[in-house]
XYZ file of C-alpha atoms in Angstrom:
646
model
C -32.876 81.317 107.379
C -36.379 82.216 105.878
C -38.071 82.284 108.877
C -35.488 85.245 110.086
C -36.309 87.040 107.449
C -39.949 86.774 107.343
C -39.709 88.214 110.913
C -37.291 90.851 110.517
C -39.341 92.406 107.485
C -43.118 91.680 109.197
C -43.834 95.310 109.954
C -43.431 96.065 105.950
C -46.344 96.385 103.681
C -45.049 95.203 100.306
C -46.251 91.818 99.225
C -43.050 91.104 97.998
C -41.107 90.144 101.298
C -44.433 88.080 102.222
C -43.282 84.221 102.851
C -46.054 81.821 104.148
C -48.289 79.236 102.786
C -49.186 81.148 99.755
C -45.970 81.393 98.565
C -45.679 77.485 98.032
C -46.301 76.357 94.499
C -47.220 72.843 93.652
C -46.818 71.523 89.897
C -49.172 69.194 89.076
C -49.389 66.666 86.731
C -46.748 67.348 83.978
C -46.671 71.333 84.330
C -43.134 70.754 86.350
C -41.476 68.823 83.283
C -42.223 71.767 81.561
C -41.371 74.379 84.147
C -37.611 72.630 84.733
C -37.252 70.429 81.303
C -33.532 69.860 81.918
C -34.049 67.718 85.216
C -35.575 65.712 83.043
C -33.608 65.455 79.378
C -30.421 66.714 80.639
C -30.546 70.104 78.734
C -32.666 71.780 76.285
C -30.368 72.251 73.400
C -29.305 69.506 71.109
C -28.970 66.628 72.889
C -32.025 67.298 74.951
C -33.802 67.874 71.614
C -32.416 63.881 70.568
C -32.931 62.978 74.341
C -36.656 62.836 73.251
C -36.291 60.321 70.356
C -34.345 57.859 72.715
C -36.878 57.906 75.247
C -39.771 56.560 72.820
C -37.047 54.448 71.579
C -36.236 52.732 74.398
C -40.015 51.553 75.056
C -39.505 49.830 72.064
C -36.438 48.561 72.775
C -37.855 47.575 76.163
C -40.566 45.861 74.562
C -37.254 43.681 72.430
C -35.822 43.028 75.936
C -38.917 41.157 77.064
C -39.167 39.030 74.099
C -42.282 40.698 71.859
C -40.495 43.648 69.406
C -38.106 42.601 66.471
C -38.377 45.868 64.461
C -38.640 49.704 65.370
C -38.995 52.502 63.045
C -37.763 56.069 63.246
C -38.640 58.566 60.999
C -37.753 62.269 60.975
C -40.994 63.883 59.139
C -40.310 67.101 56.553
C -42.452 69.051 58.851
C -40.201 68.254 62.108
C -41.919 65.842 63.714
C -40.779 62.355 65.006
C -42.619 58.781 64.292
C -41.355 55.863 66.411
C -42.948 52.518 65.156
C -42.645 48.665 66.850
C -44.094 45.620 66.599
C -44.446 44.985 70.037
C -47.635 44.230 72.049
C -48.684 47.410 72.261
C -49.418 49.778 74.854
C -52.725 48.638 77.541
C -55.502 50.329 76.020
C -58.235 49.247 78.916
C -59.291 51.280 81.915
C -56.854 51.481 84.710
C -58.019 50.367 87.553
C -57.334 53.282 90.265
C -57.421 56.080 87.022
C -60.775 55.143 85.780
C -59.305 55.911 81.975
C -57.548 54.581 79.600
C -54.260 52.716 80.373
C -52.358 54.605 77.342
C -53.185 57.985 78.585
C -52.235 57.158 82.281
C -48.665 56.144 80.694
C -48.989 59.456 78.530
C -49.494 62.018 80.609
C -48.874 60.837 84.261
C -45.230 60.906 85.887
C -43.601 57.565 87.236
C -46.593 55.815 85.657
C -45.510 52.355 82.932
C -44.908 48.281 83.021
C -41.435 48.712 84.496
C -42.164 48.303 88.560
C -43.539 45.032 88.039
C -40.884 43.194 87.345
C -43.230 40.555 85.850
C -43.824 42.443 82.547
C -40.572 43.910 81.580
C -37.625 42.082 83.959
C -35.339 44.456 82.763
C -35.659 47.623 81.140
C -33.831 50.605 80.366
C -36.350 53.426 80.599
C -36.452 53.033 84.524
C -38.048 55.484 85.986
C -41.734 55.434 83.911
C -41.188 58.879 83.423
C -39.388 58.623 79.457
C -42.714 59.238 77.242
C -45.083 61.304 79.272
C -41.519 63.932 79.530
C -41.961 63.147 75.502
C -45.433 64.669 75.584
C -44.682 67.571 77.709
C -42.381 68.897 76.067
C -44.301 68.420 72.477
C -46.471 70.853 70.830
C -48.336 67.508 70.010
C -48.298 64.085 70.239
C -50.126 61.223 68.760
C -50.187 57.852 69.757
C -51.833 54.704 67.896
C -51.895 51.212 69.424
C -52.574 48.211 67.185
C -54.049 45.891 70.146
C -56.575 43.069 70.149
C -57.297 43.389 66.119
C -58.323 47.092 66.604
C -56.538 50.479 66.027
C -56.724 52.759 69.152
C -55.525 56.558 68.652
C -55.382 59.774 71.068
C -53.692 62.867 70.382
C -52.277 65.142 73.296
C -51.263 68.994 72.772
C -48.225 70.034 75.534
C -49.300 66.680 77.735
C -53.001 67.109 77.567
C -55.344 64.707 75.761
C -57.521 66.952 73.130
C -59.193 63.642 72.190
C -60.781 60.728 73.394
C -58.884 57.270 72.802
C -60.213 56.289 69.848
C -61.078 53.537 67.696
C -59.399 54.145 63.748
C -59.316 50.681 62.668
C -58.812 47.263 62.478
C -55.640 44.967 61.987
C -53.872 41.844 62.024
C -50.729 42.952 64.178
C -49.767 44.335 67.428
C -47.026 47.587 68.078
C -47.325 51.202 68.966
C -46.560 54.205 66.738
C -45.934 57.693 68.625
C -45.670 60.512 66.716
C -44.500 63.824 68.277
C -43.294 67.410 67.202
C -40.858 68.655 69.971
C -42.246 72.274 71.189
C -40.772 75.268 69.901
C -41.776 77.032 73.228
C -39.198 74.671 74.862
C -36.686 74.290 71.782
C -35.210 76.793 70.191
C -33.353 74.712 67.737
C -35.702 71.797 66.328
C -33.565 70.135 63.941
C -32.986 66.637 63.979
C -29.672 64.998 63.266
C -29.067 61.834 61.375
C -25.724 61.150 61.821
C -26.286 61.868 66.323
C -29.610 59.295 65.784
C -27.711 56.727 63.751
C -25.119 56.323 66.370
C -27.988 55.828 69.147
C -29.597 53.389 66.642
C -26.525 51.653 65.804
C -25.500 51.044 69.200
C -29.007 49.524 70.382
C -28.660 47.306 67.521
C -25.442 45.642 68.682
C -26.664 45.647 72.273
C -29.693 43.409 71.077
C -28.450 41.330 68.465
C -31.567 40.016 66.037
C -33.436 43.570 66.234
C -34.222 45.841 63.500
C -34.161 49.767 63.398
C -34.501 51.736 60.545
C -33.815 54.812 60.513
C -35.305 57.550 57.782
C -34.687 61.533 57.228
C -37.394 62.389 55.008
C -35.758 66.263 54.875
C -32.171 64.834 54.419
C -33.372 61.588 52.469
C -31.290 59.522 54.193
C -32.042 56.131 55.614
C -30.049 53.471 57.326
C -30.848 49.721 58.517
C -29.448 48.737 61.949
C -28.917 44.789 62.356
C -26.549 42.865 64.218
C -26.371 39.432 64.513
C -22.875 39.250 66.172
C -23.667 41.952 68.796
C -20.840 42.880 71.024
C -18.565 40.784 68.825
C -19.606 42.533 65.860
C -19.479 45.998 68.041
C -15.934 45.399 68.978
C -15.041 44.842 65.007
C -16.943 48.112 64.137
C -14.942 50.155 66.474
C -11.719 48.555 65.684
C -12.662 48.878 61.828
C -9.477 51.536 61.539
C -7.008 49.401 63.755
C -5.339 45.677 63.534
C -5.596 43.350 65.872
C -2.835 41.255 67.723
C -4.696 38.612 67.981
C -6.998 36.620 65.634
C -10.172 36.285 67.456
C -12.314 38.403 69.656
C -12.741 37.232 72.910
C -15.965 36.928 74.235
C -16.795 36.137 77.591
C -20.737 35.893 78.900
C -22.242 34.134 82.129
C -24.731 34.560 84.813
C -24.813 35.170 88.441
C -27.419 35.558 91.094
C -29.823 36.667 87.866
C -27.266 39.226 86.357
C -26.191 38.028 82.996
C -22.925 39.639 81.766
C -21.597 40.035 78.327
C -18.164 41.030 77.289
C -16.164 41.287 73.955
C -12.529 42.601 73.805
C -9.486 42.193 71.617
C -5.988 43.768 71.576
C -4.938 45.735 68.619
C -1.654 47.791 67.775
C -3.349 50.943 68.965
C -2.039 52.691 72.314
C -5.025 53.573 73.827
C -7.718 52.264 75.400
C -11.502 52.177 74.558
C -13.792 50.458 77.429
C -17.420 50.941 76.775
C -19.597 49.502 79.576
C -23.435 49.232 79.542
C -26.407 48.309 82.025
C -29.769 47.732 80.233
C -28.851 49.353 77.141
C -27.640 52.369 78.598
C -24.470 53.065 78.125
C -22.945 54.070 81.733
C -20.265 56.947 80.462
C -18.975 57.095 84.023
C -18.437 53.313 84.220
C -19.596 52.218 88.079
C -19.232 49.128 89.812
C -19.117 46.168 86.383
C -16.565 48.755 85.224
C -14.660 48.288 88.877
C -15.217 44.551 88.591
C -13.686 44.370 84.739
C -10.280 46.264 85.305
C -9.726 43.931 88.484
C -10.426 40.591 87.137
C -8.080 41.788 83.740
C -5.133 43.210 86.213
C -5.413 40.200 88.103
C -5.713 37.122 85.637
C -2.891 38.834 83.218
C -0.431 39.020 85.834
C -0.902 35.394 87.119
C -0.921 33.866 83.592
C 1.675 35.603 83.158
C 3.834 34.683 86.223
C 2.961 30.907 86.089
C 4.196 30.562 82.836
C 7.167 33.011 83.556
C 6.501 35.560 80.628
C 7.542 38.478 83.478
C 11.227 38.155 84.351
C 11.393 38.608 88.325
C 12.912 41.271 88.402
C 10.532 43.327 86.307
C 7.245 44.876 88.115
C 4.248 43.850 88.135
C 1.785 44.846 85.070
C -0.614 47.853 86.520
C -4.049 48.352 84.926
C -2.430 51.275 82.691
C -0.412 48.055 81.525
C -2.788 45.868 80.675
C -5.460 48.437 79.421
C -3.056 49.736 76.159
C -4.659 48.905 73.108
C -7.672 47.024 74.696
C -11.254 47.780 72.882
C -14.082 46.412 75.112
C -17.568 46.236 75.172
C -19.412 45.206 78.570
C -22.775 44.763 79.449
C -25.100 43.512 82.362
C -28.689 43.407 82.597
C -29.869 44.183 85.767
C -33.878 43.760 87.799
C -32.771 46.793 90.090
C -29.896 48.496 88.840
C -28.901 51.901 91.187
C -27.768 54.547 89.074
C -25.649 57.364 90.967
C -26.752 60.602 89.272
C -30.118 61.726 87.520
C -28.256 61.168 84.261
C -27.809 57.573 84.590
C -23.835 57.692 84.095
C -22.886 55.560 86.966
C -23.864 52.004 88.115
C -24.139 52.028 92.135
C -24.766 48.053 92.761
C -21.691 47.154 94.846
C -23.089 43.066 94.440
C -22.411 43.417 90.516
C -18.533 44.364 91.023
C -17.743 40.959 92.003
C -20.303 39.341 89.756
C -18.428 40.743 87.075
C -15.349 40.363 88.119
C -15.515 36.228 88.721
C -17.119 35.700 85.165
C -14.793 38.173 83.211
C -11.615 36.207 85.206
C -12.938 32.851 85.000
C -13.473 33.315 81.255
C -10.299 34.807 80.308
C -8.571 32.469 82.355
C -9.958 29.948 80.345
C -9.278 31.859 77.350
C -5.625 31.948 77.703
C -4.986 28.982 78.503
C -7.011 27.135 75.459
C -5.282 29.895 73.434
C -1.412 29.820 74.226
C -0.483 31.992 71.031
C -2.929 34.369 71.357
C -2.117 34.970 75.144
C 1.800 35.392 74.439
C 0.846 38.027 71.884
C -1.260 39.863 74.379
C 1.487 39.348 77.711
C 4.222 40.824 75.116
C 1.966 43.789 74.139
C 1.122 44.529 78.058
C 4.697 44.166 78.858
C 5.934 46.302 76.081
C 3.416 49.077 77.455
C 5.295 48.517 81.060
C 8.528 49.463 79.538
C 6.474 52.356 77.684
C 4.837 53.645 80.949
C 8.364 53.264 83.219
C 10.560 55.307 80.090
C 7.238 57.710 80.379
C 7.476 58.521 84.029
C 11.455 59.562 83.764
C 10.595 61.870 80.547
C 8.178 63.313 82.861
C 10.584 63.823 85.838
C 13.122 65.390 82.990
C 10.488 67.594 81.884
C 9.939 68.830 85.735
C 13.289 68.979 86.438
C 13.562 71.448 83.078
C 10.246 73.688 84.273
C 11.357 74.090 87.890
C 15.007 75.444 85.936
C 12.763 77.827 84.651
C 11.374 79.874 86.841
C 8.501 80.980 84.916
C 7.594 77.888 83.583
C 6.093 79.003 80.303
C 6.849 78.313 76.747
C 8.850 81.420 75.674
C 6.385 81.664 72.480
C 3.630 82.089 74.187
C 2.133 85.237 74.620
C 0.248 85.302 77.378
C -2.707 87.362 78.829
C -2.458 89.451 81.826
C -5.457 88.244 83.788
C -4.938 85.350 86.133
C -8.897 84.223 85.830
C -9.001 81.173 84.193
C -12.993 81.873 83.766
C -11.893 84.645 81.917
C -9.087 83.978 79.844
C -9.003 81.763 76.493
C -6.178 80.721 74.399
C -5.554 80.213 70.753
C -3.382 77.753 69.133
C -2.436 78.941 65.414
C -1.346 77.422 63.144
C 2.103 79.128 61.894
C 4.394 81.970 62.836
C 2.742 84.427 60.206
C -0.579 84.058 61.439
C -0.030 83.477 65.043
C 2.382 87.256 64.761
C -1.121 88.476 63.651
C -2.719 87.400 66.219
C -0.123 88.532 68.735
C -1.035 91.673 67.407
C -4.651 92.250 67.009
C -5.484 90.291 70.257
C -7.135 91.615 73.152
C -4.373 91.461 75.563
C -6.082 91.371 78.993
C -7.891 87.521 78.201
C -6.376 86.406 75.212
C -3.120 84.221 74.779
C -1.354 83.403 71.922
C 0.629 79.788 71.174
C 1.867 79.777 67.604
C 2.489 75.936 66.610
C 5.096 75.442 64.004
C 3.864 72.802 61.456
C 2.048 69.341 62.292
C 2.253 68.362 65.499
C 3.007 64.024 66.330
C 0.276 62.150 65.045
C -0.969 60.394 68.754
C -2.658 57.486 67.236
C 0.277 56.292 66.492
C 2.706 56.765 69.495
C 3.264 55.984 73.386
C 3.280 58.145 75.460
C 6.641 58.807 75.735
C 7.440 59.135 72.113
C 4.717 61.960 72.501
C 6.550 63.757 75.485
C 9.532 64.017 73.662
C 7.502 65.772 70.866
C 8.384 69.859 71.311
C 5.250 71.362 70.082
C 3.318 68.746 72.225
C 5.296 69.944 75.246
C 5.188 73.355 74.225
C 1.425 72.462 74.580
C 0.909 71.109 77.735
C 3.100 74.182 79.590
C 1.383 76.217 78.449
C -2.368 74.324 79.259
C -0.663 73.895 82.823
C -2.809 70.347 83.318
C 0.123 67.591 83.161
C -0.830 64.662 80.658
C -0.869 61.140 81.423
C -3.400 58.830 83.528
C -1.249 59.926 86.672
C -0.371 63.825 85.881
C -3.278 64.787 84.412
C -5.673 66.859 86.144
C -8.067 69.543 84.645
C -8.268 71.747 87.461
C -5.279 73.045 87.236
C -5.643 74.484 83.308
C -4.965 78.143 82.959
C -7.576 79.118 80.540
C -11.093 78.822 80.540
C -11.114 78.036 76.606
C -8.948 76.303 74.145
C -9.372 77.867 70.503
C -7.965 75.654 67.492
C -7.671 78.751 64.916
C -5.771 76.935 61.982
C -6.095 77.980 57.692
C -9.515 76.646 56.081
C -7.403 74.393 53.529
C -6.161 71.086 53.715
C -3.111 71.302 55.473
C -4.891 73.341 58.343
C -7.926 70.979 58.221
C -4.776 67.711 59.291
C -3.432 70.120 61.836
C -6.932 70.839 63.560
C -7.268 66.901 63.208
C -4.186 65.951 65.093
C -4.829 68.325 67.749
C -8.424 67.381 68.184
C -7.421 63.869 68.237
C -4.182 64.708 70.375
C -7.149 66.619 73.317
C -9.189 63.209 72.765
C -6.666 60.721 73.495
C -4.679 62.675 76.205
C -7.279 65.160 77.482
C -10.898 64.450 77.154
C -12.037 65.466 80.646
C -11.483 69.063 78.762
C -13.899 68.460 75.577
C -16.194 66.790 78.086
C -16.422 70.351 79.831
C -16.874 72.245 76.720
C -13.576 73.722 76.958
C -12.449 72.944 73.795
C -13.429 75.179 70.657
C -12.829 75.720 66.437
C -11.835 79.241 65.401
C -14.121 79.723 62.009
C -12.181 82.515 59.987
C -14.138 83.653 56.528
C -14.049 82.252 53.640
C -14.185 85.342 51.765
C -13.761 89.132 51.978
C -16.698 90.663 49.857
C -15.517 94.954 49.191
C -17.922 97.108 47.473
C -16.496 101.014 47.353
C -15.113 101.215 50.719
C -17.437 99.170 52.549
C -16.104 95.208 53.337
C -18.497 92.556 54.280
C -17.107 88.967 55.360
C -18.743 85.828 54.200
C -18.165 82.544 56.038
C -19.386 79.804 53.498
C -20.452 79.919 49.901
C -24.426 80.279 50.532
C -22.897 83.185 52.880
C -21.230 84.919 50.435
C -24.291 84.451 47.722
C -26.478 85.637 50.481
C -24.468 89.241 50.436
C -24.180 89.823 46.998
C -27.949 89.206 46.349
C -28.128 92.279 48.618
C -25.299 94.942 48.198
C -25.255 93.793 44.085
C -23.137 92.157 41.604
C -21.541 95.344 40.025
C -18.070 96.832 41.330
C -17.805 93.895 43.292
C -13.933 92.551 44.723
C -14.458 89.344 45.872
C -11.053 87.512 48.148
C -10.719 84.282 48.522
C -9.097 83.541 51.453
C -6.262 80.451 51.405
C -4.722 81.244 54.992
C -4.987 83.106 58.076
C -1.648 84.788 57.183
C -3.458 86.772 54.224
C -5.676 88.548 56.817
C -3.595 91.799 58.802
C -4.249 91.634 62.682
C -7.238 93.801 62.328
C -9.130 91.752 60.135
C -8.180 89.076 62.118
C -10.119 90.698 65.368
C -12.920 91.587 63.669
C -13.771 88.534 61.974
C -12.196 85.634 63.809
C -10.993 86.856 67.480
C -13.705 89.425 68.662
C -15.936 88.016 71.132
C -18.960 90.623 70.176
C -18.462 89.069 66.099
C -16.735 85.653 66.183
C -18.212 82.462 65.419
C -16.817 79.474 67.348
C -17.669 75.640 67.322
C -17.429 73.890 70.631
C -16.526 70.466 70.272
C -18.306 67.682 71.977
C -18.464 64.136 72.407
C -21.819 62.723 71.802
C -20.900 59.253 71.188
C -17.741 58.320 72.568
C -17.063 54.867 70.807
C -18.020 56.763 67.241
C -15.800 59.860 67.925
C -13.138 57.092 69.166
C -13.414 55.146 66.118
C -13.652 58.025 63.654
C -10.085 58.983 65.106
C -8.512 55.840 65.120
C -10.374 55.812 61.244
C -8.579 58.532 60.293
C -5.307 58.769 62.080
C -4.586 54.914 62.145
C -2.388 52.824 59.492
C -5.116 51.356 57.473
C -5.261 52.863 54.343
C -8.923 51.358 53.077
C -11.277 51.865 56.076
C -9.962 55.865 55.570
C -10.691 55.565 52.003
C -13.968 53.919 52.840
C -15.031 56.663 55.448
C -14.137 59.842 53.412
C -16.224 58.198 50.368
C -19.003 57.551 52.326
C -18.966 61.080 53.968
C -17.718 63.391 51.244
C -21.469 63.936 49.923
C -22.324 65.331 53.474
C -19.628 68.215 53.785
C -20.450 71.660 52.601
C -16.882 73.493 52.447
C -14.559 71.114 51.259
C -11.186 72.795 50.403
C -9.035 70.443 48.005
């Protein structure tokens, strides 16, 4: 098509219409990274910013995998820069045979340069493509690397990926290792504030996956520090995830083995929960979309439990065979494999594609699980009873869904009566507000823009889905109403995100304890049964103001104490009337629209999942039956909450 267009415009004089060799741009060195950073780090928002740290840390972890590093420290400095230091071998500093410059400079400035292509140096590695630290260098205002090697300290500085000093000897030392300090570039990242909590989850994850490795994280601005070190590895990882749940058997099942040069490790346990949480890793990379290793694990799990149950007459002949859904109810598992040549599908390394891994994982897990069941008959019976109960619940849920469909068929509209729908039909242009209470729901219905905003008032607190199976969930009127309004269906066999009727789902509750609880219940529901909507960025939390400030005829709204003080400083404190909102119902329709629903002025918080395993642990801790973990979580995190209404 380009050639055709070129011929048609051959008589035109404008240079804009020219299309020849001069229009073909060649981006050299790290210029391509700065021009298209999202291709290398996913995005340039919070996730991409933190990815810079992960890339540098992954290099240090690869040294640990190779057996040369035991300690890593990560420091977020007061000036916004980050320092990552390890006690590995140190990046080579001798002159590269073909590049004719120090090897460390090649690593820092050339894409696809590193020691991970020759498996003699790194048998397995997470930083697979050799682009990591050079990308960090390209996207930093400045970066300094210090190498402790051969008894000397070497240092070099770069600015936006370009060396500004030669590699220099700055002193002597007795240890070895690498220290990288970088400041993310403000031209690339609009927000350059690192989150201690986000960094903590990745460091904790790496410590569990690499037992014996000690990782220290310190934030000089927030004055927070944490040390991550695990001796129990995946077994300890599973116990951490299940802190808020009650296991149904006494010990975590640990299986490990190696086939064809592929080590496989698995830790798993069943709890009294009704959700499954399986986390898979390849060379320390969290494969959030699974892949062949996950398929192998699931196949082995379903087949082995079925065989054991039938062999020991634990399933009656008239009962259905256990399905994958049944055997995963209440299961928490962490699966880790190490590969010399992993093949990831997609740039973000989220799905493993190596076909041979399925059979390797299936055989190792199948044999290990069968051995555990035979050697622990009492534990095995508890597990089979758990999955049989899940199978019966699945059948009850199927009947409940059929009943719901029949009822919906009788209702020609198919939508709940209390839903005030919008007129537009295009999901990408519409939004649904889930509003706490009939009073606020009434104000929202009057104040909304009827063209694109739909309102669904919720009566009271919805069911805590953390403590209920799907059949009970489907019998809850408020949840049935939400599911009907969204149009997606619910359950593994029914849910279809493509049928979502609204582009945004906005949770709007009061700014008090009850409102916070309702919000948490709703988020638990979406996380457990409609997680794809969160992953797609469809779920939001409305931010109503906490204060209305009136001076004369002028009104101002503050969304937190800090903003209230800023407004009072600006307008003066004399003759000021301040109202502290306790609920949405205290606002009239016009105020609710102006402060919380008008797209031009409102503030929405998008719900995201930065680390699935940590999100799962938090929901099970806050909404589960165990009191002690919940008390501990609240005590540890209360000091980091800015607005806590009690």
